[in-house]
Coordinates of C-alpha atoms (C1' of nucleotides) in Angstrom, one line a residue:
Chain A
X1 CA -8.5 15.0 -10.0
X2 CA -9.7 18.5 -11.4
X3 CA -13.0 17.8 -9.7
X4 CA -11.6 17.0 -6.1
X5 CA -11.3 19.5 -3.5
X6 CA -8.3 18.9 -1.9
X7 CA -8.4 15.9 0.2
X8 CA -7.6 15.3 3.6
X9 CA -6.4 12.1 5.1
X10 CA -8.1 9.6 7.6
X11 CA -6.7 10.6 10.0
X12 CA -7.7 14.1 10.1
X13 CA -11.1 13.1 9.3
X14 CA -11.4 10.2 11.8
X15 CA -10.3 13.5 14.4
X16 CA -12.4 15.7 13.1
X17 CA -14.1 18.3 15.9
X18 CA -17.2 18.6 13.7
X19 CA -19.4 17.4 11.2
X20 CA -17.8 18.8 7.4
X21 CA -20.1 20.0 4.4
X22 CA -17.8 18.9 1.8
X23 CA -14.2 17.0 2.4
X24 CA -12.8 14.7 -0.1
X25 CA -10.2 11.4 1.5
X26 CA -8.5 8.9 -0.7
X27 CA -7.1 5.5 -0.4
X28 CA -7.4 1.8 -0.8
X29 CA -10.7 -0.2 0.3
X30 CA -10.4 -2.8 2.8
X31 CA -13.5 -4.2 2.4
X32 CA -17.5 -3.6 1.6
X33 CA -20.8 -4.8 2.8
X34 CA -24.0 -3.9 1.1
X35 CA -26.8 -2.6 2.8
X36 CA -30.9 -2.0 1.0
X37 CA -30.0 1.0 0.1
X38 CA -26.0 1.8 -0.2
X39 CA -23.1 0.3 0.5
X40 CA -20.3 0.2 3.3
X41 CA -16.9 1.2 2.1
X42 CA -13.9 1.0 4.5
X43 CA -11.5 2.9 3.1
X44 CA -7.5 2.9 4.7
X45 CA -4.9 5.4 3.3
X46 CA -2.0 4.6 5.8
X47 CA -2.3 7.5 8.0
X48 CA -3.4 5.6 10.9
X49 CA -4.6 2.2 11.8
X50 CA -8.3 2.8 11.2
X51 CA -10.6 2.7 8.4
X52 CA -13.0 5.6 7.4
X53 CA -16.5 4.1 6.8
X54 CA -18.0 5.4 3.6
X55 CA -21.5 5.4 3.0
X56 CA -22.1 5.4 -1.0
X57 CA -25.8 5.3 -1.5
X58 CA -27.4 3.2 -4.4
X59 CA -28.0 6.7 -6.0
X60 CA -24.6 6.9 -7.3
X61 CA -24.4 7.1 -11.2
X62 CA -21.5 4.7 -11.1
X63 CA -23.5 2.6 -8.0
X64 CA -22.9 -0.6 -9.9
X65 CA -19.0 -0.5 -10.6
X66 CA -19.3 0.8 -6.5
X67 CA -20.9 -2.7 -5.6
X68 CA -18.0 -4.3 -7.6
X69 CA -15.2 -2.7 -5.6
X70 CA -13.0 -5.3 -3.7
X71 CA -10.5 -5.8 -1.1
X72 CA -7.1 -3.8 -2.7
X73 CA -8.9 -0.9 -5.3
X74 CA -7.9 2.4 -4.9
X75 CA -10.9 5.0 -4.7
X76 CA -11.0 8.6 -4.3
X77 CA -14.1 10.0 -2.6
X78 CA -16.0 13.3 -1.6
X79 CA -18.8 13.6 0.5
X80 CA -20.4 15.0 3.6
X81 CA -18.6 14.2 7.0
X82 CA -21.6 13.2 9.5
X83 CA -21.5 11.9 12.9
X84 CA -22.0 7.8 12.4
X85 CA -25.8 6.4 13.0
X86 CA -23.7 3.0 13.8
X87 CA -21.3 2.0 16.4
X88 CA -17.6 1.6 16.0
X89 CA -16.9 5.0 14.8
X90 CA -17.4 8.4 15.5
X91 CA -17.4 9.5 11.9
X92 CA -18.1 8.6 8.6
X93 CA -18.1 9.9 4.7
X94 CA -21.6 10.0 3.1
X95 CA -20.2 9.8 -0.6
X96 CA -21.5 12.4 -3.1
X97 CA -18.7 10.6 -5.3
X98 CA -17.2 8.0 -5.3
X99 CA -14.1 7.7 -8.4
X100 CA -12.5 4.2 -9.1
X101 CA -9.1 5.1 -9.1
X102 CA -8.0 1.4 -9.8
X103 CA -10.0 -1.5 -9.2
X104 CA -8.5 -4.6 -7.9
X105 CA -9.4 -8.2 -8.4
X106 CA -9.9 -11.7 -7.2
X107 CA -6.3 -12.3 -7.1
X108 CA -5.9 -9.5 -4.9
X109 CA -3.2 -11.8 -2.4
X110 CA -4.4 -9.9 1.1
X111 CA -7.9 -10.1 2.7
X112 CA -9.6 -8.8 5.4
X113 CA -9.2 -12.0 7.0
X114 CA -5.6 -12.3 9.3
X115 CA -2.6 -13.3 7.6
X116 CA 0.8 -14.9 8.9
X117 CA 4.0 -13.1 9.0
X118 CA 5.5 -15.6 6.6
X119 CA 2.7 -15.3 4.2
X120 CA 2.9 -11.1 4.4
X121 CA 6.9 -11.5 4.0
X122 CA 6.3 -13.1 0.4
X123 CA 5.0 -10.4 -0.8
X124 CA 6.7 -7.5 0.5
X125 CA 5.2 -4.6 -1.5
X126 CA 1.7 -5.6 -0.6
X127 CA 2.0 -5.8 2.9
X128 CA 2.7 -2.3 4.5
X129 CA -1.7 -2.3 3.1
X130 CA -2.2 -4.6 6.3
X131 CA -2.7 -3.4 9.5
X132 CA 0.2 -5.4 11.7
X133 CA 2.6 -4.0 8.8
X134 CA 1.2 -0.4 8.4
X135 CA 1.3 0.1 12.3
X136 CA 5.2 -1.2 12.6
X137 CA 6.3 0.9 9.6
X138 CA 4.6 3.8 10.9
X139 CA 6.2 3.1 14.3
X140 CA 9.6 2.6 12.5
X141 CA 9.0 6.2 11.4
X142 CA 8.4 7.8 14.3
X143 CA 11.5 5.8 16.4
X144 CA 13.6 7.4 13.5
X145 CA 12.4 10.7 14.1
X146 CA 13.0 10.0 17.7
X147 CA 16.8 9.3 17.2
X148 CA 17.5 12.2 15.5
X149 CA 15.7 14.6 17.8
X150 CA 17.0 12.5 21.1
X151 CA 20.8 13.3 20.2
X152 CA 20.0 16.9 18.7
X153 CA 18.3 18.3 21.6
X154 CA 21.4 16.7 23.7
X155 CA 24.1 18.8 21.1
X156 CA 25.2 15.9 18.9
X157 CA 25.9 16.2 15.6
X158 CA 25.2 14.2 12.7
X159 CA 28.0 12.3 10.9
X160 CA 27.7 10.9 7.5
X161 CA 29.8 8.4 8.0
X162 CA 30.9 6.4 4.9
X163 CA 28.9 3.4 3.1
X164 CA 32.1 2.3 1.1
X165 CA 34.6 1.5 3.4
X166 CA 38.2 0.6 2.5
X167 CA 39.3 -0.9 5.8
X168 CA 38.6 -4.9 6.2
X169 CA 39.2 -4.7 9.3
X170 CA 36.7 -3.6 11.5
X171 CA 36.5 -6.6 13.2
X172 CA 32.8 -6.6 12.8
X173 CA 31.8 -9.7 10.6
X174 CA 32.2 -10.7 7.4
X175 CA 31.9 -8.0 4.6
X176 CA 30.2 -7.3 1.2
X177 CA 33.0 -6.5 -1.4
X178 CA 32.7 -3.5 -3.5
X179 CA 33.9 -3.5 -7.0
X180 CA 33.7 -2.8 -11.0
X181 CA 36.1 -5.3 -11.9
X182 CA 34.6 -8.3 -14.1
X183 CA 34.1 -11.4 -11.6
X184 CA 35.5 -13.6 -15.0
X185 CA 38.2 -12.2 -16.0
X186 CA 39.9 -10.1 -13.4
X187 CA 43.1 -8.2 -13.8
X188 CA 45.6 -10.3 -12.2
X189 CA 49.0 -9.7 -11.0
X190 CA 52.3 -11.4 -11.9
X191 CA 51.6 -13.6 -8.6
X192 CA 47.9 -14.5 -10.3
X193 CA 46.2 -12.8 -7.6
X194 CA 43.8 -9.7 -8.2
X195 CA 45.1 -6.9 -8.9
X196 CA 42.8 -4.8 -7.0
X197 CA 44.9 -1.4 -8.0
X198 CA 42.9 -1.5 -11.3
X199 CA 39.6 -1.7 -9.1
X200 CA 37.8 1.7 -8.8
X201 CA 39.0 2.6 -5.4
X202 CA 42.2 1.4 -6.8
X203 CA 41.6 -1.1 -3.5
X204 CA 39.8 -3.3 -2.2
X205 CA 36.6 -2.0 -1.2
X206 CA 34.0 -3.2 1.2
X207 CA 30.3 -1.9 2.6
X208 CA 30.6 -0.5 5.5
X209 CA 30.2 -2.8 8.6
X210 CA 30.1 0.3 11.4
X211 CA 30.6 3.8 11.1
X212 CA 32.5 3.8 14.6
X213 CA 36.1 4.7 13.7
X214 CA 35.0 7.2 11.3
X215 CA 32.7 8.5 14.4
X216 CA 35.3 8.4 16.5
X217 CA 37.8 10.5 14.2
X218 CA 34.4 13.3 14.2
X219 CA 34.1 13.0 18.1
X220 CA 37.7 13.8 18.3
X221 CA 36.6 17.4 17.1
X222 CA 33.0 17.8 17.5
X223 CA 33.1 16.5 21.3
X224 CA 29.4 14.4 20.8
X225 CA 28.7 12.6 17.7
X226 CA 26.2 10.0 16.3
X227 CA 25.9 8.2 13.4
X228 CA 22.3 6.9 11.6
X229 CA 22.8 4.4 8.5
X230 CA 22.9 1.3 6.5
X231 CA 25.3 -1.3 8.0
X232 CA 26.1 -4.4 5.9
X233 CA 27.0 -8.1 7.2
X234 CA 28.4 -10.5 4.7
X235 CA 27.5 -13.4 7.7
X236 CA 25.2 -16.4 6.5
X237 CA 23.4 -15.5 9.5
X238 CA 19.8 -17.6 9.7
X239 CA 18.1 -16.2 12.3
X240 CA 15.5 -14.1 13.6
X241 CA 17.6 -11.1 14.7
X242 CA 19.8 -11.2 12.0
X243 CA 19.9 -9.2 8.8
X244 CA 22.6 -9.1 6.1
X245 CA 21.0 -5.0 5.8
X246 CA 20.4 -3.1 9.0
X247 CA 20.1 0.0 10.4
X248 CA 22.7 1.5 13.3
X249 CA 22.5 3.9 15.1
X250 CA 26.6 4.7 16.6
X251 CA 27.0 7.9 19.3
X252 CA 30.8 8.9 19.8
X253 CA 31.3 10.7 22.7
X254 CA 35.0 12.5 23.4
X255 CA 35.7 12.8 27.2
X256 CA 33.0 10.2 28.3
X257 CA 34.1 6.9 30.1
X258 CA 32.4 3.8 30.5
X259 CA 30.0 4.8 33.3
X260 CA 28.7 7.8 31.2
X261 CA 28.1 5.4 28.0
X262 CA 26.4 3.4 29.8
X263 CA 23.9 6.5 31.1
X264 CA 23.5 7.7 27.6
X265 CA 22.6 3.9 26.5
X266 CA 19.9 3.5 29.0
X267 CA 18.4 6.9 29.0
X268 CA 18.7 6.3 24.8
X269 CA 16.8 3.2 25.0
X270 CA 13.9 4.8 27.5
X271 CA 13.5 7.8 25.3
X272 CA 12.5 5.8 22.4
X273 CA 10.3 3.9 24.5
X274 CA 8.9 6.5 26.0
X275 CA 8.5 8.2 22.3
X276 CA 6.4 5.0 20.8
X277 CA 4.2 5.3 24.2
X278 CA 3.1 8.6 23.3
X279 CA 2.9 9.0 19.5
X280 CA 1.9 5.5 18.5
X281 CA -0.2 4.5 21.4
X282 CA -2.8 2.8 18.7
X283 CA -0.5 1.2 17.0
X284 CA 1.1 -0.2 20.0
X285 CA -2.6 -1.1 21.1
X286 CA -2.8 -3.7 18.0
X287 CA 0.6 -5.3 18.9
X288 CA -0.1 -5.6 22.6
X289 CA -3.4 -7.2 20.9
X290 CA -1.9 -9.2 18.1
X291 CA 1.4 -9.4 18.6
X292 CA 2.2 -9.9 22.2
X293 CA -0.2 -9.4 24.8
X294 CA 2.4 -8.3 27.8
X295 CA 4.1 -6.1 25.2
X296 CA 2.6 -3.0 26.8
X297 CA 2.8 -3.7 30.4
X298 CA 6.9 -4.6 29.5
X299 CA 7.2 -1.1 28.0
X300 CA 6.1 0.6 31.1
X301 CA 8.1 -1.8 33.4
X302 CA 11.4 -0.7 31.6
X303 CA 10.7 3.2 31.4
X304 CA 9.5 2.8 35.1
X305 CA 13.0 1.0 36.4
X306 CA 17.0 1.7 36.3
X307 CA 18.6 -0.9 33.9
X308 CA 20.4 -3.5 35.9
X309 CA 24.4 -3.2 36.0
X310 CA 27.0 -6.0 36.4
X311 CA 30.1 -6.6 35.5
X312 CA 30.5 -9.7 33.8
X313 CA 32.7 -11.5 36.4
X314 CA 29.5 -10.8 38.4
X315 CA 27.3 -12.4 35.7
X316 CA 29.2 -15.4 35.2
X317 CA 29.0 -15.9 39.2
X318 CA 25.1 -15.4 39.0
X319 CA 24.8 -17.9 36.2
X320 CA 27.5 -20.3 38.0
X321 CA 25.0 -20.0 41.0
X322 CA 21.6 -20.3 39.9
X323 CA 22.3 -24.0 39.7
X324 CA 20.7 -24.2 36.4
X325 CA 22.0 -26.6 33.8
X326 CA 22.8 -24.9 30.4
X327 CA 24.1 -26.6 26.9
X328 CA 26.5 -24.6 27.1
X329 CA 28.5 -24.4 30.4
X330 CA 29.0 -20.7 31.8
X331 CA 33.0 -20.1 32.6
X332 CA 34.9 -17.0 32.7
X333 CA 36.5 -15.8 30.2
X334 CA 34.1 -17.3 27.5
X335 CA 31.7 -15.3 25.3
X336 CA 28.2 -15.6 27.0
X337 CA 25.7 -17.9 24.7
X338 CA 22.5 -16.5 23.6
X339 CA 20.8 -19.4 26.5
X340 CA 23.0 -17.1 29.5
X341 CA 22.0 -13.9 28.2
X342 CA 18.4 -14.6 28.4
X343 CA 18.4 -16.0 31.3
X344 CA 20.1 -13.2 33.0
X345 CA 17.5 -10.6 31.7
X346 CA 14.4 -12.7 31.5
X347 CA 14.7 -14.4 34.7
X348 CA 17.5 -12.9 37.1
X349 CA 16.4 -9.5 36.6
X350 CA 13.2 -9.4 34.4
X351 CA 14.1 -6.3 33.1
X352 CA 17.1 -5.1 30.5
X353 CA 20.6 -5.9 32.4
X354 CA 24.0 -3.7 30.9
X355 CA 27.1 -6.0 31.2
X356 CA 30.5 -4.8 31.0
X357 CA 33.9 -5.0 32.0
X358 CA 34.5 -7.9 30.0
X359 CA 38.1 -10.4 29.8
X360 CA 40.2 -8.6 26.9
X361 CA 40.8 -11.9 25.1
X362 CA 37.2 -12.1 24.0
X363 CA 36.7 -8.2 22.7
X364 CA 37.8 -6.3 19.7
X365 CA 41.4 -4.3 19.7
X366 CA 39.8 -0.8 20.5
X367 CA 38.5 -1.2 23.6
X368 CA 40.0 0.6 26.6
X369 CA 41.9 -1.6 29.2
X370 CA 41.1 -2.0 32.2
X371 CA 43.6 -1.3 35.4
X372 CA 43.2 -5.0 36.4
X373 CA 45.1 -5.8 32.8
X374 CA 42.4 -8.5 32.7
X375 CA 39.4 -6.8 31.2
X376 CA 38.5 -4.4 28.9
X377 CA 35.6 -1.5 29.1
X378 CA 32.8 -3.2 27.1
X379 CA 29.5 -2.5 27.7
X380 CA 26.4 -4.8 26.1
X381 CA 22.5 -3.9 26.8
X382 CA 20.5 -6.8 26.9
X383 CA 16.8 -7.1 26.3
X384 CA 14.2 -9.8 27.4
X385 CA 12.8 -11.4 24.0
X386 CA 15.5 -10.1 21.7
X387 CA 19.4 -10.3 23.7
X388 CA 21.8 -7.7 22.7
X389 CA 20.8 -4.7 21.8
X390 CA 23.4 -2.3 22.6
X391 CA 27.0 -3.2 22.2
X392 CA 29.6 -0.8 23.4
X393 CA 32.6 0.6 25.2
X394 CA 35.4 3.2 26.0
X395 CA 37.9 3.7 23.6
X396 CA 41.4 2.8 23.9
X397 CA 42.8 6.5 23.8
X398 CA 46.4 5.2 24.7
X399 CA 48.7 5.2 21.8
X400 CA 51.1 2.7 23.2
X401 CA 48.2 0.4 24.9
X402 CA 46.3 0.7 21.5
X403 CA 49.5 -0.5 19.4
X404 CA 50.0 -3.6 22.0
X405 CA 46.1 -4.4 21.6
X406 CA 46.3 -4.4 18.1
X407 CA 49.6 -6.9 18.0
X408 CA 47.6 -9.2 20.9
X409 CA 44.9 -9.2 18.1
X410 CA 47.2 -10.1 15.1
X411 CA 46.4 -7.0 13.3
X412 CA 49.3 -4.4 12.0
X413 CA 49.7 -1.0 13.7
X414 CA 50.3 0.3 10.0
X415 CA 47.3 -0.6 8.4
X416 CA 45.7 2.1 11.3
X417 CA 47.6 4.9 10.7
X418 CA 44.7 7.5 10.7
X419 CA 43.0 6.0 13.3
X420 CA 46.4 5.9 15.5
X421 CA 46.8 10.0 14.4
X422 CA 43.6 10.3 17.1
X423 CA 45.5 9.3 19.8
X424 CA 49.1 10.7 18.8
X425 CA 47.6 14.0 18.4
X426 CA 45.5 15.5 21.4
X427 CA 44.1 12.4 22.6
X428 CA 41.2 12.0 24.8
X429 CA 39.1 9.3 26.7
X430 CA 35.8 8.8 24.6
X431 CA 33.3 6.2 24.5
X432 CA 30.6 4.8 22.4
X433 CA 28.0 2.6 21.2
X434 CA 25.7 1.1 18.9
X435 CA 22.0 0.3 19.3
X436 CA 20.4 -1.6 16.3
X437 CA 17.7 0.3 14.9
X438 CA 15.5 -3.3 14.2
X439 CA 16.3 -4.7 17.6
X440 CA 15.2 -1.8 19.0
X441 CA 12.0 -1.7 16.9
X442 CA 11.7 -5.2 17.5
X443 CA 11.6 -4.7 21.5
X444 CA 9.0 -1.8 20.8
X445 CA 6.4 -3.9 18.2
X446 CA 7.2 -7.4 20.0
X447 CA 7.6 -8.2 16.6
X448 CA 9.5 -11.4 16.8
X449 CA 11.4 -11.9 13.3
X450 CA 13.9 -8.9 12.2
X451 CA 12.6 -9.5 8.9
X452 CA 9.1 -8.2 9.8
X453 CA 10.4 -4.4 11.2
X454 CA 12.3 -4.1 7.7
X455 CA 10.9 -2.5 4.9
X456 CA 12.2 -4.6 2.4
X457 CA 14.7 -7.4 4.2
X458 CA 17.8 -8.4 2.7
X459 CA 18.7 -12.2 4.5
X460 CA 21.5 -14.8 2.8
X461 CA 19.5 -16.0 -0.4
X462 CA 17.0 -13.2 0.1
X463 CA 17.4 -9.6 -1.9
X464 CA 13.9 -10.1 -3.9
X465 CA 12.1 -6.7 -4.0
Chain B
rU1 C1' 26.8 -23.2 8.3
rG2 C1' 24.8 -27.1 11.9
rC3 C1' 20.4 -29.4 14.3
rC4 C1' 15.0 -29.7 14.4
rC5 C1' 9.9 -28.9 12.3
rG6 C1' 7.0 -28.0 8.0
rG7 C1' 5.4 -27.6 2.3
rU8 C1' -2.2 -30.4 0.3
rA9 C1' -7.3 -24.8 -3.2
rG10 C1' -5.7 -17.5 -3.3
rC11 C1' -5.1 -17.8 2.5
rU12 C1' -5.3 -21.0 7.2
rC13 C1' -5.3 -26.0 7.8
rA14 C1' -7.5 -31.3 8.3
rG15 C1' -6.7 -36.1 5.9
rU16 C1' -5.6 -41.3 4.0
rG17 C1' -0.9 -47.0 1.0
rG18 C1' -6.9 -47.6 -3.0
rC19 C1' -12.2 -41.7 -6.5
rA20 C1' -8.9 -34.8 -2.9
rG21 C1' -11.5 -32.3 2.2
rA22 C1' -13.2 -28.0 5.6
rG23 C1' -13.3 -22.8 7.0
rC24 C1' -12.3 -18.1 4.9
rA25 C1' -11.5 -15.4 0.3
rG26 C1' -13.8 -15.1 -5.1
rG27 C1' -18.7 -15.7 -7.9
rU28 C1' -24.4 -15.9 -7.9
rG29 C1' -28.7 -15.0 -5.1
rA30 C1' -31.3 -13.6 -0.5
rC31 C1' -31.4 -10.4 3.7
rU32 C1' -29.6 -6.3 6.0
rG33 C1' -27.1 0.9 9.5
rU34 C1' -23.4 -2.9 8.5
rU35 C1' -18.5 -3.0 10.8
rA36 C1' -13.7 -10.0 10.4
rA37 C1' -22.0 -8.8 8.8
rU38 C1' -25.4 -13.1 8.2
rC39 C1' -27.8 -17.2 5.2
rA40 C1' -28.1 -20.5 0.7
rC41 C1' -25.8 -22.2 -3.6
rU42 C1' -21.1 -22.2 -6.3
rU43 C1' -16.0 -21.7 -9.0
rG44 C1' -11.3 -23.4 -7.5
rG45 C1' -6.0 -28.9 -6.9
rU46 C1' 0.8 -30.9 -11.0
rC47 C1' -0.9 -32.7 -2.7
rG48 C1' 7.0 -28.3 -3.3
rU49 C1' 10.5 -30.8 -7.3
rA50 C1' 13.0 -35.2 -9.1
rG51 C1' 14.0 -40.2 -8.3
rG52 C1' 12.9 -44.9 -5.7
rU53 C1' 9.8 -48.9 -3.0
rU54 C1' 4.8 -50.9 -4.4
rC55 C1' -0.3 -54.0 -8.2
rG56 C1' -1.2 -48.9 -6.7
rA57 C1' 2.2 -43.2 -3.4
rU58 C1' -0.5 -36.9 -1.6
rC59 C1' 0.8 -40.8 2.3
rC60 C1' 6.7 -44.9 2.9
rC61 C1' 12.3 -44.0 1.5
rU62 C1' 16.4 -40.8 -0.7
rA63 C1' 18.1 -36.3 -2.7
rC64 C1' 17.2 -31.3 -3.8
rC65 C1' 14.4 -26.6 -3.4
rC66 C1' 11.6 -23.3 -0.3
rG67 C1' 9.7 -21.6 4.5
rG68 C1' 10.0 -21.5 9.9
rG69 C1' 12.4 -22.3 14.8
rC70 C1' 16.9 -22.9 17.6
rA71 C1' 22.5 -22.4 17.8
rG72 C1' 27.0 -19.9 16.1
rC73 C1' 28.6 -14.9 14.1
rC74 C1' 26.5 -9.8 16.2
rA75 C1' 23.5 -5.1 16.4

RNA sequence: UGCCCGGUAGCUCAGUGGCAGAGCAGGUGACUGUUAAUCACUUGGUCGUAGGUUCGAUCCCUACCCGGGCAGCCA
């Protein structure tokens, strides 16, 4: 290390304006091809999708261990920058050094062959090295970035809300329980049950399964509000959008109603969108190449067109009208199946349709009812490929409506009491949603499997890593 | 959790009730400003696991494990 100048990535040098006397890059080699007199190095240090061709000639002290490197070491190297004799690449590294950090081996698992998604899911800390998996974590990056800046530059601030929730209510899902007691020999009370007042908490405790009450208590003061974290599901959920670990992202707005939640949810999902277009554009090159090839042209269609509204009595009448048999038959007032959803957005409309206004029987206590007593003020985006993306809706922000929708849903007033203080003290109409971050990523990359945009997935039976 | 499909070399996959195969990767050599380089040779196997049927099972049957798809739950 003392002998390196200090290095710059690929990136920079694979932008570079001119040719560079001296610059030193680092990273892993992808693969090498011998030449009569040197060898071809590609060398990949995560910055961007490409490889920086080194040239190490045969003149290098340590030329032999250099002919040995293979897929997976780890090399430091300094050199000339020159503009490339070959085709493929502007520039390349002639190596005056080239230092083995850490060799690999045979049983190096990736190669510059293609790999499957399953494969590259086995083994998880190896494959952000391969292109598909460097591009969507990059991505990921970026779309983060993009949610934070989105919501700031719009006057939102940023609630923490709470991992470690004590409310198992939510209405969310199943939950994750929290707790230091020993699962074989719990305190129990005279009845034999757990005596959860010994736990920690000195309650039952749960991981959070939405921040959106504790968002809602922060909008009820800071006027515009998001959320950004973990969100757990306790579900034995075995599919390809589901994950048992996600990321949520949960704006609160205070005097908003459903028509301006919906606004924020479509310009929210166009911004991001629009953000991958411009900052990943080679990234999204290899999934419209790899991944899926209308990926890009999709992209542009949604940015370029309004979402599609309709309520969901409207839906149910399109779907009663196409004609179209489903397993499932399509009647109002039940939830609609995964089948009705896509066909709405992938063949009705082609493009991402918000449905709302939905019958109160089949949506959680806090949403705000409708005049019509029949419906409540939900709101749920969906995408072509993925389904829901957004779910959302005005709050309830009348105390005695809010107490009756709570009974209707066999829940007790009493176990609300903070949440009831919102609307007994200076209550206001406010709305909200929540977009999941891997959904949303998924729609972006066309990556098909929620397990593939997740750094390290966590699925029922999976928490290797 | 239910239904369906799959599990054969490091990877991707053929295959057959009777001696286990290919391409790629790895190794050796040749060639070469190459770029998923090319050419020749070559290493590499508990055919997911356990039972069963059979003279004989990688192949047929059963259970289980693992992976994938779809559905439900949702974001």
């Amino acid at each position: 290390m003392v002998s390196m100048q200090k290095p710059i990535s690929v990136r920079d040098a694979l932008s570079s304006t001119a040719a560079q006397e001296s610059a030193s890059v680092q990273g892993w080699v992808r693969t090498r091809r011998d030449a009569k007199a040197f060898s071809f190095l590609e060398v990949n240090d995560g910055s961007c999708l490409k490889n920086l061709q080194v040239i190490a000639p045969a003149g290098l002290f340590n030329y032999p261990e250099v002919q040995h490197l293979i897929t997976g070491a780890s090399v430091a190297v300094r050199g000339k920058l020159v503009a490339s004799q070959g085709q493929g690449q502007k520039w390349e590294l002639v190596a005056d050094e080239v230092r083995v950090v850490g060799p690999s081996d045979a049983t190096y698992p990736l190669q510059k062959k293609g790999h499957t998604a399953e494969f590259l899911r086995e083994i998880a800390h190896l494959r952000p090295r391969s292109n598909l998996f460097g591009a969507i974590f990059r991505t990921r990056s970026r779309l983060a970035y993009a949610v934070h800046r989105f919501f700031q530059e719009r006057g939102f601030v940023y609630v923490h809300a709470p991992i470690i929730t004590g409310s198992d209510c939510e209405g969310a899902g199943e939950l994750f329980r929290v707790t230091t007691l020993d699962p074989s020999a719990p305190p129990k009370r005279p009845d034999g049950a757990v005596d959860f007042a010994k736990d920690f908490f000195a309650r039952p405790t749960y991981l959070t399964v939405s921040g959106q009450l504790e968002a809602e208590a922060f909008a009820c003061a800071l006027s515009k509000v998001y959320t950004f974290g973990p969100t757990f599901r306790a579900e034995d959920s075995n599919t390809s959008r589901h994950a048992s670990e996600f990321w949520m992202i949960e704006p609160e707005m205070a005097f908003c109603d459903l028509a301006g939640n919906m606004d924020l949810a479509e310009e929210f999902v166009k911004a991001l969108i629009r953000e991958a277009r411009s900052t990943c554009a080679e990234d999204l090159e290899l999934f419209g190449k790899f991944v899926d090839k209308d990926l890009i042209s999709r992209l542009d269609f949604v940015l370029e067109r309004p979402f599609q509204r309709v309520s969901y009595t409207e839906a149910v009448k399109l779907l009663v009208e196409s004609g179209k048999t489903f397993e499932y038959p399509v009647a109002y007032g039940t939830n609609l199946q995964s089948e009705h959803e896509r066909f709405l957005t992938e063949s009705v409309f082609k493009c991402p349709v918000t449905v709302y206004n939905y019958p109160k029987e089949i949506k959680p206590f806090y949403m705000r009812l409708n005049d019509d007593d029949r419906t409540v003020t939900a709101m749920d985006v969906l995408v072509p490929g993925i389904g829901e993306i957004v779910g959302g809706s005005q709050r309830e922000e009348r105390l005695d409506v809010l107490e009756a929708s709570m009974r209707r849903h066999k829940l007790d007033p009493k176990d609300y009491g903070w949440y009831l203080d919102l609307r007994r003290f200076g209550t206001v109409p406010h709305a909200g949603f929540g977009l999941g971050f891997e959904r949303m990523l998924m729609f972006v990359t066309g990556v098909s499997n929620i397990r593939d945009v997740i750094p390290f997935a966590r699925t029922p039976g999976n928490a290797a890593f």
